[in-house]
Amino acid sequence: MNEDFMRRAIAIAERSFDEPGTLPFGAVVVRDGEIIGEGLNRSIAASDPTSHGEVEAIRDACRRLAVTSVPGADLYTNCAPCHMCLATMYLSGIETLYYAAGPEDGADLFRRLVAADSAWARPISAADLCREIALPADQRTMPSHQVLADEGRRLFDAFVFRHTG
């Protein structure tokens, strides 16, 4: 653990005070003692609900290294990440997560913003998201329907055949 990396994540988050369309969530990806990716939540500016600081830091690291995973890397973020960000960390091979503010602090941020202006409301809370993704598809509040399953599987078979002979 390196407090300088956490301070860098916090400094990135502080840029949201002056950069329109950003939220105060910053992150850095570190490997072998070096920052290889940085990210700031730009979800509003980019009209992209996946543009969280952690995801942006992983994207930046992967672009810089021309890879799709960063095994052995650590991620420092100024607030405990949401489930989407955690999933991205697992999928990209992040080894260790370090965070400053806890999940309840992030939830409190949005509660306070919504109390001041309802435009800050989100379609689902982090707690509700956690419950939803843990359910089987047929029990979630979002309807889910499988369509053309055989055609979907044939596409995958053709892809494997084309790439493995």
Coordinates of C-alpha atoms in Angstrom, one line a residue:
M1 CA 0.0 0.0 0.0
N2 CA 1.3 3.4 -1.0
E3 CA -0.4 6.6 0.3
D4 CA 1.1 8.6 -2.5
F5 CA -1.0 6.6 -5.0
M6 CA -4.1 7.2 -2.9
R7 CA -3.3 10.9 -2.8
R8 CA -3.1 10.9 -6.6
A9 CA -6.5 9.2 -6.9
I10 CA -7.9 11.9 -4.5
A11 CA -6.3 14.7 -6.5
I12 CA -7.8 13.3 -9.7
A13 CA -11.2 13.3 -8.0
E14 CA -10.7 16.9 -6.9
R15 CA -10.6 17.9 -10.6
S16 CA -14.3 17.4 -10.6
F17 CA -14.7 20.6 -8.7
D18 CA -13.8 22.6 -11.8
E19 CA -14.4 20.2 -14.8
P20 CA -18.0 20.2 -15.9
G21 CA -19.7 16.9 -16.3
T22 CA -17.4 15.0 -13.9
L23 CA -18.1 13.5 -10.5
P24 CA -15.6 13.3 -7.6
F25 CA -14.5 9.7 -8.2
G26 CA -10.8 9.3 -9.3
A27 CA -8.6 6.2 -9.6
V28 CA -5.2 5.1 -10.6
V29 CA -3.9 1.7 -11.7
V30 CA -0.5 0.8 -10.4
R31 CA 1.9 -2.0 -11.4
D32 CA 5.5 -2.5 -10.3
G33 CA 5.4 0.8 -8.4
E34 CA 4.3 2.9 -11.4
I35 CA 1.0 4.5 -12.4
I36 CA 0.0 2.9 -15.6
G37 CA -3.6 4.3 -15.8
E38 CA -5.6 7.2 -14.4
G39 CA -9.3 7.9 -14.5
L40 CA -12.0 10.4 -13.5
N41 CA -15.7 9.8 -13.5
R42 CA -16.9 11.5 -16.7
S43 CA -20.3 9.8 -16.9
I44 CA -22.2 13.1 -17.4
A45 CA -19.7 14.8 -19.7
A46 CA -19.4 11.7 -21.9
S47 CA -23.1 10.7 -21.7
D48 CA -21.7 7.3 -20.6
P49 CA -23.0 5.6 -17.5
T50 CA -20.0 3.3 -17.5
S51 CA -17.5 6.2 -17.3
H52 CA -16.6 5.7 -13.7
G53 CA -13.2 6.7 -12.4
E54 CA -12.1 3.1 -11.8
V55 CA -13.3 1.9 -15.3
E56 CA -11.6 4.9 -16.9
A57 CA -8.3 4.2 -15.1
I58 CA -8.4 0.6 -16.3
R59 CA -9.3 1.7 -19.9
D60 CA -6.4 4.1 -19.8
A61 CA -3.9 1.4 -18.5
C62 CA -5.1 -1.0 -21.2
R63 CA -4.8 1.6 -24.0
R64 CA -1.4 2.6 -22.9
L65 CA -0.1 -1.0 -22.8
A66 CA -2.2 -2.2 -25.8
V67 CA -3.7 -5.0 -23.7
T68 CA -7.1 -6.1 -22.4
S69 CA -5.9 -7.1 -18.9
V70 CA -3.5 -5.8 -16.4
P71 CA -2.7 -8.8 -14.2
G72 CA -0.7 -8.0 -11.1
A73 CA -1.8 -4.4 -11.0
D74 CA -3.4 -2.6 -8.1
L75 CA -6.1 0.0 -8.1
Y76 CA -6.4 3.0 -5.8
T77 CA -9.6 4.9 -5.7
N78 CA -11.0 7.7 -3.5
C79 CA -14.2 5.8 -2.8
A80 CA -15.2 2.1 -2.5
P81 CA -16.2 1.1 -6.0
C82 CA -19.6 0.1 -7.3
H83 CA -20.4 -3.4 -8.5
M84 CA -19.8 -2.5 -12.1
C85 CA -16.3 -1.2 -11.3
L86 CA -15.6 -4.3 -9.2
A87 CA -16.6 -6.6 -12.0
T88 CA -14.3 -4.6 -14.4
M89 CA -11.5 -5.0 -11.9
Y90 CA -11.9 -8.8 -11.7
L91 CA -12.2 -9.0 -15.5
S92 CA -9.1 -7.0 -16.1
G93 CA -6.9 -8.9 -13.5
I94 CA -6.6 -6.2 -10.8
E95 CA -4.8 -7.9 -7.9
T96 CA -5.5 -5.6 -5.0
L97 CA -8.0 -2.7 -4.4
Y98 CA -7.3 0.2 -2.1
Y99 CA -10.0 2.8 -1.4
A100 CA -10.4 5.9 0.8
A101 CA -14.1 6.7 1.5
G102 CA -16.3 3.7 2.2
P103 CA -19.4 2.6 0.3
E104 CA -21.7 4.4 2.8
D105 CA -19.8 7.6 2.1
G106 CA -20.5 7.4 -1.7
A107 CA -24.2 6.7 -1.0
D108 CA -24.3 9.7 1.4
L109 CA -22.8 11.9 -1.4
F110 CA -25.7 11.1 -3.7
R111 CA -28.3 11.4 -0.9
R112 CA -27.0 14.9 -0.2
L113 CA -26.9 15.8 -3.9
V114 CA -30.4 14.6 -4.5
A115 CA -31.7 16.4 -1.5
A116 CA -30.3 19.6 -3.0
D117 CA -31.4 18.9 -6.6
S118 CA -33.5 15.9 -7.8
A119 CA -31.5 16.0 -11.1
W120 CA -28.8 14.0 -9.3
A121 CA -31.2 11.0 -8.7
R122 CA -30.0 7.7 -10.1
P123 CA -32.2 5.0 -11.6
I124 CA -30.9 2.4 -9.1
S125 CA -29.0 2.6 -5.8
A126 CA -25.8 0.6 -5.3
A127 CA -27.5 -1.5 -2.6
D128 CA -30.4 -2.3 -5.0
L129 CA -28.0 -3.1 -7.8
C130 CA -26.2 -5.6 -5.5
R131 CA -29.4 -7.4 -4.7
E132 CA -30.5 -7.4 -8.4
I133 CA -27.4 -8.8 -9.9
A134 CA -27.3 -11.6 -7.3
L135 CA -30.7 -12.9 -8.5
P136 CA -31.3 -15.4 -11.3
A137 CA -32.3 -13.6 -14.5
D138 CA -35.9 -14.7 -14.2
Q139 CA -36.2 -13.1 -10.7
R140 CA -34.8 -9.7 -11.5
T141 CA -37.1 -6.6 -11.7
M142 CA -35.7 -6.0 -15.3
P143 CA -37.5 -8.6 -17.6
S144 CA -35.0 -10.8 -19.4
H145 CA -35.9 -13.1 -22.4
Q146 CA -33.7 -15.5 -24.3
V147 CA -34.4 -15.2 -28.1
L148 CA -32.8 -17.1 -31.0
A149 CA -30.5 -19.2 -28.7
D150 CA -29.6 -21.6 -31.5
E151 CA -28.5 -18.8 -33.8
G152 CA -26.5 -17.3 -31.0
R153 CA -24.7 -20.5 -30.4
R154 CA -24.0 -21.1 -34.1
L155 CA -22.3 -17.7 -34.3
F156 CA -20.0 -18.7 -31.4
D157 CA -19.3 -22.1 -33.0
A158 CA -18.4 -20.3 -36.3
F159 CA -16.1 -17.9 -34.5
V160 CA -14.3 -20.6 -32.7
F161 CA -13.9 -22.6 -36.0
R162 CA -12.6 -19.6 -37.8
H163 CA -10.0 -18.8 -35.2
T164 CA -8.9 -22.3 -34.3
G165 CA -9.3 -24.1 -37.6

